């Protein structure tokens, strides 16, 4: 009897542990179909079914869940979104964080759910960055917002003429730096043509073509267009390199940066205090892919950099609970 009661209690605990997932799911579905926006124009279940051909009972259940959670309310037959859900989960809102949930539900969860099969079959998935380009760009931009202050402080201290961002993506850091009226020239290199095309377009729209240059190339083989750089950044790049290849990456950077230069590395760190849970989950996602690699541990990173002739200057927190840090190195 006691054993059975214990079993029921344990099951109840696991059920309760999963309950906090419900608001995330409700928000994700609302963002995915832009339902918060659609109901903001005054809609009922029936009018949504008529207009978009939605399955009525599924929609009703989603709406009922939203009411329970306070994400929406009912005024008669009409559904009304809360101000918060409309602000953060309407696709057209400047403040939307919906892509974060898209990343969770469409990239991370499927990979984590395939773990049993992958463990048994010794088969990993292949990450196709192009499928989730917009999602990854949006979530990276959130990190960029938090990390930019640290980068700007390094640049202010260094007053560089020639700055390189390896794996620059769509060039957010470089363009922000260029706009801050820094005197230097800012160079981005990325192996993704889509990213470089978008970065060039953005730079051109903002009149930054002269100050910011983008190159579509692999950093390992890139033919550097000019002399040594004063600052080299590698932001969220290390999980594209196997742990064995990271020392060579730093050696490559050592060839590109001047004697008094600075190397800035923004990255999640594995199992760093404060970010244990997030980094464990994020690392599991990396491990599920044959072309992504485990997150670096802080000590490993310092060792790889040291082997290539760099010493650690500073470690600044970007998102503590996300285990995200901004580290800077100088030549020994
Ligand atoms: C996660 S994104 C980070 C983008 C940006 N640095 C940021 O922090 O927002 C990593 C970028 O590194 C690029 N990348 C990966 N390997 C590379 C290589 N060998 N040479 C140049 N870029 C590379 C990818 O194409 C991708 O755009």
mmCIF file of C-alpha atoms and ligand atoms in Angstrom:
data_model
loop_
_atom_site.group_PDB
_atom_site.id
_atom_site.type_symbol
_atom_site.label_atom_id
_atom_site.label_comp_id
_atom_site.label_asym_id
_atom_site.label_seq_id
_atom_site.Cartn_x
_atom_site.Cartn_y
_atom_site.Cartn_z
ATOM 1 C CA UNK A 1 0.000 0.000 0.000
ATOM 2 C CA UNK A 2 2.784 2.391 0.950
ATOM 3 C CA UNK A 3 4.686 1.452 -2.222
ATOM 4 C CA UNK A 4 1.634 2.159 -4.356
ATOM 5 C CA UNK A 5 1.029 5.472 -2.636
ATOM 6 C CA UNK A 6 4.695 6.367 -3.165
ATOM 7 C CA UNK A 7 4.388 5.493 -6.882
ATOM 8 C CA UNK A 8 1.288 7.660 -7.273
ATOM 9 C CA UNK A 9 3.050 10.507 -5.442
ATOM 10 C CA UNK A 10 6.081 10.226 -7.705
ATOM 11 C CA UNK A 11 3.898 10.240 -10.835
ATOM 12 C CA UNK A 12 2.085 13.300 -9.497
ATOM 13 C CA UNK A 13 5.402 15.072 -8.970
ATOM 14 C CA UNK A 14 6.444 14.427 -12.559
ATOM 15 C CA UNK A 15 3.092 15.659 -13.805
ATOM 16 C CA UNK A 16 3.504 18.844 -11.788
ATOM 17 C CA UNK A 17 7.030 19.301 -13.105
ATOM 18 C CA UNK A 18 5.623 19.390 -16.619
ATOM 19 C CA UNK A 19 2.852 21.843 -15.904
ATOM 20 C CA UNK A 20 5.039 24.973 -16.314
ATOM 21 C CA UNK A 21 5.483 23.889 -19.916
ATOM 22 C CA UNK A 22 1.858 24.713 -20.734
ATOM 23 C CA UNK A 23 2.216 28.536 -21.069
ATOM 24 C CA UNK A 24 5.194 28.047 -23.391
ATOM 25 C CA UNK A 25 3.205 25.691 -25.581
ATOM 26 C CA UNK A 26 0.186 28.004 -25.663
ATOM 27 C CA UNK A 27 2.363 30.976 -26.577
ATOM 28 C CA UNK A 28 4.233 28.980 -29.244
ATOM 29 C CA UNK A 29 1.023 27.894 -31.008
ATOM 30 C CA UNK A 30 -0.302 31.455 -30.824
ATOM 31 C CA UNK A 31 2.906 32.863 -32.304
ATOM 32 C CA UNK A 32 3.207 30.154 -34.980
ATOM 33 C CA UNK A 33 -0.265 30.929 -36.409
ATOM 34 C CA UNK A 34 -0.186 34.581 -35.354
ATOM 35 C CA UNK A 35 -3.373 33.984 -33.379
ATOM 36 C CA UNK A 36 -2.787 36.757 -30.836
ATOM 37 C CA UNK A 37 -2.594 39.242 -33.698
ATOM 38 C CA UNK A 38 -5.591 37.720 -35.468
ATOM 39 C CA UNK A 39 -7.825 37.896 -32.391
ATOM 40 C CA UNK A 40 -6.657 41.433 -31.644
ATOM 41 C CA UNK A 41 -8.817 42.560 -34.563
ATOM 42 C CA UNK A 42 -11.893 41.182 -32.814
ATOM 43 C CA UNK A 43 -12.433 37.517 -33.652
ATOM 44 C CA UNK A 44 -14.515 34.608 -32.406
ATOM 45 C CA UNK A 45 -13.673 30.924 -32.746
ATOM 46 C CA UNK A 46 -16.281 30.673 -35.510
ATOM 47 C CA UNK A 47 -14.931 33.659 -37.463
ATOM 48 C CA UNK A 48 -11.382 32.231 -37.320
ATOM 49 C CA UNK A 49 -12.648 28.853 -38.510
ATOM 50 C CA UNK A 50 -14.504 30.551 -41.380
ATOM 51 C CA UNK A 51 -11.634 32.796 -42.393
ATOM 52 C CA UNK A 52 -8.683 30.414 -42.076
ATOM 53 C CA UNK A 53 -10.253 26.952 -42.258
ATOM 54 C CA UNK A 54 -8.889 26.000 -38.822
ATOM 55 C CA UNK A 55 -10.001 22.836 -37.002
ATOM 56 C CA UNK A 56 -12.577 24.164 -34.567
ATOM 57 C CA UNK A 57 -12.045 21.910 -31.538
ATOM 58 C CA UNK A 58 -8.274 22.288 -31.595
ATOM 59 C CA UNK A 59 -8.628 26.031 -31.795
ATOM 60 C CA UNK A 60 -11.200 26.067 -28.993
ATOM 61 C CA UNK A 61 -8.936 23.999 -26.768
ATOM 62 C CA UNK A 62 -6.005 26.341 -27.468
ATOM 63 C CA UNK A 63 -8.235 29.340 -26.630
ATOM 64 C CA UNK A 64 -9.597 27.722 -23.442
ATOM 65 C CA UNK A 65 -6.020 27.018 -22.327
ATOM 66 C CA UNK A 66 -5.143 30.646 -23.062
ATOM 67 C CA UNK A 67 -8.052 31.835 -20.897
ATOM 68 C CA UNK A 68 -6.991 29.524 -18.038
ATOM 69 C CA UNK A 69 -3.464 30.915 -18.263
ATOM 70 C CA UNK A 70 -4.542 34.554 -18.523
ATOM 71 C CA UNK A 71 -3.033 34.838 -22.037
ATOM 72 C CA UNK A 72 -6.456 35.809 -23.348
ATOM 73 C CA UNK A 73 -9.928 36.432 -22.149
ATOM 74 C CA UNK A 74 -13.405 36.017 -23.515
ATOM 75 C CA UNK A 75 -15.735 38.973 -23.961
ATOM 76 C CA UNK A 76 -18.971 37.276 -24.911
ATOM 77 C CA UNK A 77 -18.001 35.135 -27.900
ATOM 78 C CA UNK A 78 -15.021 37.318 -28.700
ATOM 79 C CA UNK A 79 -11.435 36.329 -27.838
ATOM 80 C CA UNK A 80 -9.197 39.143 -26.599
ATOM 81 C CA UNK A 81 -5.418 38.763 -26.185
ATOM 82 C CA UNK A 82 -3.688 40.134 -23.101
ATOM 83 C CA UNK A 83 -1.501 43.184 -23.797
ATOM 84 C CA UNK A 84 1.576 41.163 -22.885
ATOM 85 C CA UNK A 85 0.867 38.300 -25.308
ATOM 86 C CA UNK A 86 0.099 40.729 -28.113
ATOM 87 C CA UNK A 87 3.317 42.631 -27.491
ATOM 88 C CA UNK A 88 5.618 39.621 -27.233
ATOM 89 C CA UNK A 89 3.933 37.036 -29.493
ATOM 90 C CA UNK A 90 2.414 38.944 -32.393
ATOM 91 C CA UNK A 91 4.571 38.342 -35.458
ATOM 92 C CA UNK A 92 4.516 41.999 -36.425
ATOM 93 C CA UNK A 93 5.464 43.355 -33.005
ATOM 94 C CA UNK A 94 8.966 44.831 -32.746
ATOM 95 C CA UNK A 95 9.203 43.293 -29.283
ATOM 96 C CA UNK A 96 8.297 39.758 -30.290
ATOM 97 C CA UNK A 97 10.233 36.903 -28.717
ATOM 98 C CA UNK A 98 8.307 34.225 -30.601
ATOM 99 C CA UNK A 99 11.372 32.981 -32.500
ATOM 100 C CA UNK A 100 12.849 31.887 -29.168
ATOM 101 C CA UNK A 101 9.922 29.514 -28.735
ATOM 102 C CA UNK A 102 10.209 28.461 -32.372
ATOM 103 C CA UNK A 103 13.835 27.528 -31.696
ATOM 104 C CA UNK A 104 12.780 25.570 -28.615
ATOM 105 C CA UNK A 105 9.888 23.699 -30.231
ATOM 106 C CA UNK A 106 11.160 23.214 -33.770
ATOM 107 C CA UNK A 107 14.915 22.809 -33.295
ATOM 108 C CA UNK A 108 15.622 21.668 -29.751
ATOM 109 C CA UNK A 109 12.625 19.528 -28.808
ATOM 110 C CA UNK A 110 12.632 17.310 -31.929
ATOM 111 C CA UNK A 111 16.373 16.678 -31.489
ATOM 112 C CA UNK A 112 15.951 15.873 -27.792
ATOM 113 C CA UNK A 113 13.005 13.591 -28.515
ATOM 114 C CA UNK A 114 15.100 11.635 -31.019
ATOM 115 C CA UNK A 115 17.764 10.927 -28.380
ATOM 116 C CA UNK A 116 16.712 7.330 -27.599
ATOM 117 C CA UNK A 117 16.781 6.389 -31.285
ATOM 118 C CA UNK A 118 20.088 8.200 -31.822
ATOM 119 C CA UNK A 119 21.731 6.601 -28.808
ATOM 120 C CA UNK A 120 20.654 3.145 -29.992
ATOM 121 C CA UNK A 121 21.498 3.557 -33.650
ATOM 122 C CA UNK A 122 24.709 5.570 -33.201
ATOM 123 C CA UNK A 123 23.282 7.997 -35.711
ATOM 124 C CA UNK A 124 23.185 11.751 -35.262
ATOM 125 C CA UNK A 125 21.228 14.334 -37.212
ATOM 126 C CA UNK A 126 22.663 16.886 -39.589
ATOM 127 C CA UNK A 127 21.979 20.495 -38.656
ATOM 128 C CA UNK A 128 20.872 22.533 -41.642
ATOM 129 C CA UNK A 129 21.438 26.153 -40.655
ATOM 130 C CA UNK A 130 19.495 27.402 -43.686
ATOM 131 C CA UNK A 131 16.221 25.833 -42.443
ATOM 132 C CA UNK A 132 16.359 27.895 -39.270
ATOM 133 C CA UNK A 133 18.303 30.919 -40.496
ATOM 134 C CA UNK A 134 15.665 33.450 -39.421
ATOM 135 C CA UNK A 135 15.066 31.775 -36.074
ATOM 136 C CA UNK A 136 18.757 31.550 -35.191
ATOM 137 C CA UNK A 137 19.320 35.135 -36.348
ATOM 138 C CA UNK A 138 16.490 36.351 -34.088
ATOM 139 C CA UNK A 139 17.711 34.482 -31.011
ATOM 140 C CA UNK A 140 21.326 35.523 -31.699
ATOM 141 C CA UNK A 141 20.111 39.121 -31.837
ATOM 142 C CA UNK A 142 18.804 38.757 -28.274
ATOM 143 C CA UNK A 143 22.266 37.653 -27.114
ATOM 144 C CA UNK A 144 23.806 40.458 -29.174
ATOM 145 C CA UNK A 145 21.701 43.005 -27.348
ATOM 146 C CA UNK A 146 22.991 41.739 -23.986
ATOM 147 C CA UNK A 147 26.601 41.296 -25.098
ATOM 148 C CA UNK A 148 27.101 44.450 -27.123
ATOM 149 C CA UNK A 149 28.018 46.603 -24.110
ATOM 150 C CA UNK A 150 30.992 44.337 -23.348
ATOM 151 C CA UNK A 151 32.152 44.399 -26.964
ATOM 152 C CA UNK A 152 31.766 48.176 -27.174
ATOM 153 C CA UNK A 153 33.799 48.602 -23.954
ATOM 154 C CA UNK A 154 36.688 46.543 -25.441
ATOM 155 C CA UNK A 155 36.551 48.561 -28.645
ATOM 156 C CA UNK A 156 36.515 51.852 -26.716
ATOM 157 C CA UNK A 157 39.580 50.741 -24.747
ATOM 158 C CA UNK A 158 41.451 49.498 -27.813
ATOM 159 C CA UNK A 159 40.477 52.221 -30.352
ATOM 160 C CA UNK A 160 41.118 49.841 -33.241
ATOM 161 C CA UNK A 161 41.502 50.738 -36.907
ATOM 162 C CA UNK A 162 40.841 47.296 -38.243
ATOM 163 C CA UNK A 163 38.322 44.912 -36.672
ATOM 164 C CA UNK A 164 37.438 41.392 -37.806
ATOM 165 C CA UNK A 165 34.334 39.357 -36.895
ATOM 166 C CA UNK A 166 34.757 35.662 -37.771
ATOM 167 C CA UNK A 167 31.401 33.963 -38.372
ATOM 168 C CA UNK A 168 29.779 37.394 -38.406
ATOM 169 C CA UNK A 169 26.327 36.087 -39.408
ATOM 170 C CA UNK A 170 24.310 39.038 -40.665
ATOM 171 C CA UNK A 171 26.802 41.508 -39.220
ATOM 172 C CA UNK A 172 24.900 42.880 -36.233
ATOM 173 C CA UNK A 173 27.912 43.540 -33.985
ATOM 174 C CA UNK A 174 29.956 45.189 -36.737
ATOM 175 C CA UNK A 175 27.187 47.491 -37.874
ATOM 176 C CA UNK A 176 26.381 48.564 -34.329
ATOM 177 C CA UNK A 177 30.065 49.335 -33.744
ATOM 178 C CA UNK A 178 30.358 51.244 -37.012
ATOM 179 C CA UNK A 179 27.276 53.296 -36.135
ATOM 180 C CA UNK A 180 28.791 54.250 -32.783
ATOM 181 C CA UNK A 181 31.099 56.460 -34.837
ATOM 182 C CA UNK A 182 34.163 54.377 -34.135
ATOM 183 C CA UNK A 183 36.915 55.485 -36.510
ATOM 184 C CA UNK A 184 38.008 52.010 -37.708
ATOM 185 C CA UNK A 185 37.008 49.742 -40.550
ATOM 186 C CA UNK A 186 34.938 46.688 -39.683
ATOM 187 C CA UNK A 187 35.285 43.414 -41.547
ATOM 188 C CA UNK A 188 33.016 40.390 -41.340
ATOM 189 C CA UNK A 189 33.634 36.953 -42.791
ATOM 190 C CA UNK A 190 31.111 34.122 -42.908
ATOM 191 C CA UNK A 191 30.882 30.760 -44.604
ATOM 192 C CA UNK A 192 27.150 31.272 -45.242
ATOM 193 C CA UNK A 193 26.399 33.117 -48.458
ATOM 194 C CA UNK A 194 22.854 33.951 -47.321
ATOM 195 C CA UNK A 195 24.212 35.630 -44.195
ATOM 196 C CA UNK A 196 26.763 37.651 -46.156
ATOM 197 C CA UNK A 197 24.185 38.721 -48.747
ATOM 198 C CA UNK A 198 21.838 39.892 -45.991
ATOM 199 C CA UNK A 199 24.662 41.616 -44.102
ATOM 200 C CA UNK A 200 25.710 43.519 -47.252
ATOM 201 C CA UNK A 201 22.134 44.558 -47.938
ATOM 202 C CA UNK A 202 21.684 45.826 -44.369
ATOM 203 C CA UNK A 203 24.993 47.713 -44.473
ATOM 204 C CA UNK A 204 24.049 49.310 -47.750
ATOM 205 C CA UNK A 205 20.618 50.378 -46.469
ATOM 206 C CA UNK A 206 22.274 52.003 -43.469
ATOM 207 C CA UNK A 207 24.917 53.749 -45.599
ATOM 208 C CA UNK A 208 27.713 51.749 -43.978
ATOM 209 C CA UNK A 209 29.265 50.203 -47.135
ATOM 210 C CA UNK A 210 32.497 52.141 -46.683
ATOM 211 C CA UNK A 211 33.024 51.362 -43.007
ATOM 212 C CA UNK A 212 31.839 47.749 -42.949
ATOM 213 C CA UNK A 213 33.024 45.109 -45.417
ATOM 214 C CA UNK A 214 31.698 41.571 -45.684
ATOM 215 C CA UNK A 215 33.440 38.548 -47.191
ATOM 216 C CA UNK A 216 31.883 35.214 -48.045
ATOM 217 C CA UNK A 217 34.643 32.786 -47.084
ATOM 218 C CA UNK A 218 35.788 30.027 -44.770
ATOM 219 C CA UNK A 219 38.071 31.556 -42.169
ATOM 220 C CA UNK A 220 40.427 28.591 -42.455
ATOM 221 C CA UNK A 221 41.256 29.380 -46.075
ATOM 222 C CA UNK A 222 40.328 33.081 -46.358
ATOM 223 C CA UNK A 223 42.801 35.266 -48.193
ATOM 224 C CA UNK A 224 43.052 38.249 -45.808
ATOM 225 C CA UNK A 225 42.583 41.535 -47.705
ATOM 226 C CA UNK A 226 44.960 43.721 -45.648
ATOM 227 C CA UNK A 227 47.382 43.727 -42.663
ATOM 228 C CA UNK A 228 46.870 42.429 -39.136
ATOM 229 C CA UNK A 229 43.692 43.176 -37.186
ATOM 230 C CA UNK A 230 43.605 45.101 -33.890
ATOM 231 C CA UNK A 231 40.538 43.241 -32.678
ATOM 232 C CA UNK A 232 39.233 39.831 -33.765
ATOM 233 C CA UNK A 233 35.820 38.590 -32.604
ATOM 234 C CA UNK A 234 34.486 35.036 -32.631
ATOM 235 C CA UNK A 235 30.935 35.171 -31.411
ATOM 236 C CA UNK A 236 28.918 31.987 -31.045
ATOM 237 C CA UNK A 237 31.284 30.208 -33.389
ATOM 238 C CA UNK A 238 33.063 27.615 -31.273
ATOM 239 C CA UNK A 239 30.310 24.990 -31.411
ATOM 240 C CA UNK A 240 30.911 24.842 -35.175
ATOM 241 C CA UNK A 241 34.416 23.538 -34.399
ATOM 242 C CA UNK A 242 35.205 20.174 -32.803
ATOM 243 C CA UNK A 243 37.100 20.445 -29.508
ATOM 244 C CA UNK A 244 40.181 19.087 -31.328
ATOM 245 C CA UNK A 245 39.980 21.828 -33.959
ATOM 246 C CA UNK A 246 39.637 24.754 -31.542
ATOM 247 C CA UNK A 247 43.322 25.113 -30.814
ATOM 248 C CA UNK A 248 43.997 25.378 -34.586
ATOM 249 C CA UNK A 249 41.251 27.985 -34.829
ATOM 250 C CA UNK A 250 43.011 30.083 -32.169
ATOM 251 C CA UNK A 251 46.325 29.536 -34.028
ATOM 252 C CA UNK A 252 44.657 30.851 -37.174
ATOM 253 C CA UNK A 253 43.429 33.861 -35.190
ATOM 254 C CA UNK A 254 46.961 34.371 -33.860
ATOM 255 C CA UNK A 255 48.098 34.810 -37.480
ATOM 256 C CA UNK A 256 45.414 37.453 -38.042
ATOM 257 C CA UNK A 257 45.674 39.631 -34.927
ATOM 258 C CA UNK A 258 48.379 42.213 -34.209
ATOM 259 C CA UNK A 259 50.846 41.856 -31.308
ATOM 260 C CA UNK A 260 48.908 44.233 -29.060
ATOM 261 C CA UNK A 261 45.537 43.139 -30.367
ATOM 262 C CA UNK A 262 42.519 41.710 -28.571
ATOM 263 C CA UNK A 263 40.475 38.610 -29.261
ATOM 264 C CA UNK A 264 36.854 38.657 -28.114
ATOM 265 C CA UNK A 265 34.962 35.378 -27.760
ATOM 266 C CA UNK A 266 31.256 35.306 -26.940
ATOM 267 C CA UNK A 267 30.028 31.805 -26.258
ATOM 268 C CA UNK A 268 27.920 29.629 -24.041
ATOM 269 C CA UNK A 269 30.188 27.726 -21.647
ATOM 270 C CA UNK A 270 29.409 24.160 -20.627
ATOM 271 C CA UNK A 271 28.253 23.589 -17.027
ATOM 272 C CA UNK A 272 29.260 27.013 -15.774
ATOM 273 C CA UNK A 273 27.843 27.848 -12.364
ATOM 274 C CA UNK A 274 24.485 29.596 -12.649
ATOM 275 C CA UNK A 275 23.883 28.193 -16.139
ATOM 276 C CA UNK A 276 24.093 24.481 -15.389
ATOM 277 C CA UNK A 277 20.629 23.555 -16.605
ATOM 278 C CA UNK A 278 20.554 25.640 -19.741
ATOM 279 C CA UNK A 279 24.045 24.653 -20.844
ATOM 280 C CA UNK A 280 23.277 20.963 -20.219
ATOM 281 C CA UNK A 281 20.196 21.195 -22.458
ATOM 282 C CA UNK A 282 21.954 23.284 -25.113
ATOM 283 C CA UNK A 283 24.888 20.919 -25.139
ATOM 284 C CA UNK A 284 22.539 17.951 -25.613
ATOM 285 C CA UNK A 285 21.174 19.706 -28.690
ATOM 286 C CA UNK A 286 24.709 20.208 -30.046
ATOM 287 C CA UNK A 287 25.559 16.564 -29.374
ATOM 288 C CA UNK A 288 22.508 15.436 -31.365
ATOM 289 C CA UNK A 289 24.098 16.753 -34.577
ATOM 290 C CA UNK A 290 27.024 15.380 -36.519
ATOM 291 C CA UNK A 291 28.031 18.861 -37.690
ATOM 292 C CA UNK A 292 27.732 20.712 -34.348
ATOM 293 C CA UNK A 293 30.036 20.174 -31.400
ATOM 294 C CA UNK A 294 29.933 20.262 -27.600
ATOM 295 C CA UNK A 295 30.037 23.609 -25.872
ATOM 296 C CA UNK A 296 33.500 24.480 -24.575
ATOM 297 C CA UNK A 297 34.243 24.467 -20.869
ATOM 298 C CA UNK A 298 35.859 27.644 -19.635
ATOM 299 C CA UNK A 299 39.151 25.938 -18.707
ATOM 300 C CA UNK A 300 39.348 24.145 -22.094
ATOM 301 C CA UNK A 301 38.899 27.405 -23.903
ATOM 302 C CA UNK A 302 41.586 29.126 -21.871
ATOM 303 C CA UNK A 303 43.930 26.181 -22.588
ATOM 304 C CA UNK A 304 43.247 26.200 -26.351
ATOM 305 C CA UNK A 305 43.855 29.939 -26.461
ATOM 306 C CA UNK A 306 47.027 29.592 -24.370
ATOM 307 C CA UNK A 307 48.394 26.892 -26.690
ATOM 308 C CA UNK A 308 48.017 29.389 -29.553
ATOM 309 C CA UNK A 309 49.819 32.134 -27.596
ATOM 310 C CA UNK A 310 46.946 34.027 -25.917
ATOM 311 C CA UNK A 311 46.296 34.886 -22.291
ATOM 312 C CA UNK A 312 42.920 35.575 -20.727
ATOM 313 C CA UNK A 313 42.219 39.273 -20.065
ATOM 314 C CA UNK A 314 38.640 39.195 -18.819
ATOM 315 C CA UNK A 315 35.473 37.137 -18.489
ATOM 316 C CA UNK A 316 32.180 39.031 -18.438
ATOM 317 C CA UNK A 317 28.744 37.556 -17.949
ATOM 318 C CA UNK A 318 26.280 37.989 -20.805
ATOM 319 C CA UNK A 319 23.375 35.806 -19.616
ATOM 320 C CA UNK A 320 24.211 34.033 -16.377
ATOM 321 C CA UNK A 321 21.338 31.530 -16.383
ATOM 322 C CA UNK A 322 22.052 30.816 -20.061
ATOM 323 C CA UNK A 323 25.765 30.276 -19.288
ATOM 324 C CA UNK A 324 26.685 32.871 -21.920
ATOM 325 C CA UNK A 325 29.958 34.771 -21.464
ATOM 326 C CA UNK A 326 32.134 37.308 -23.205
ATOM 327 C CA UNK A 327 35.835 36.520 -22.831
ATOM 328 C CA UNK A 328 38.733 38.602 -24.056
ATOM 329 C CA UNK A 329 42.305 37.513 -24.722
ATOM 330 C CA UNK A 330 45.561 39.247 -25.572
ATOM 331 C CA UNK A 331 48.809 37.875 -26.965
ATOM 332 C CA UNK A 332 51.257 36.608 -24.317
HETATM 333 C C1 LIG B 1 25.628 30.992 -34.513
HETATM 334 S S1 LIG B 1 26.169 31.992 -35.824
HETATM 335 C C2 LIG B 1 26.736 33.432 -34.940
HETATM 336 C C3 LIG B 1 26.579 34.708 -35.716
HETATM 337 C C4 LIG B 1 27.100 35.948 -34.997
HETATM 338 N N1 LIG B 1 28.516 35.867 -34.777
HETATM 339 C C5 LIG B 1 26.379 36.142 -33.681
HETATM 340 O O1 LIG B 1 26.968 35.890 -32.622
HETATM 341 O O2 LIG B 1 25.200 36.554 -33.696
HETATM 342 C C6 LIG B 1 27.732 31.279 -36.303
HETATM 343 C C7 LIG B 1 28.183 31.714 -37.699
HETATM 344 O O3 LIG B 1 29.481 31.173 -37.951
HETATM 345 C C8 LIG B 1 29.575 30.890 -39.328
HETATM 346 N N2 LIG B 1 30.704 29.974 -39.547
HETATM 347 C C9 LIG B 1 30.812 28.677 -39.159
HETATM 348 N N3 LIG B 1 31.987 28.170 -39.541
HETATM 349 C C10 LIG B 1 32.654 29.156 -40.188
HETATM 350 C C11 LIG B 1 33.926 29.245 -40.848
HETATM 351 N N4 LIG B 1 34.745 28.185 -40.902
HETATM 352 N N5 LIG B 1 34.291 30.413 -41.432
HETATM 353 C C12 LIG B 1 33.454 31.482 -41.388
HETATM 354 N N6 LIG B 1 32.239 31.461 -40.792
HETATM 355 C C13 LIG B 1 31.831 30.315 -40.202
HETATM 356 C C14 LIG B 1 28.189 30.302 -39.631
HETATM 357 O O4 LIG B 1 27.880 30.358 -41.004
HETATM 358 C C15 LIG B 1 27.278 31.190 -38.785
HETATM 359 O O5 LIG B 1 26.782 32.292 -39.528
#
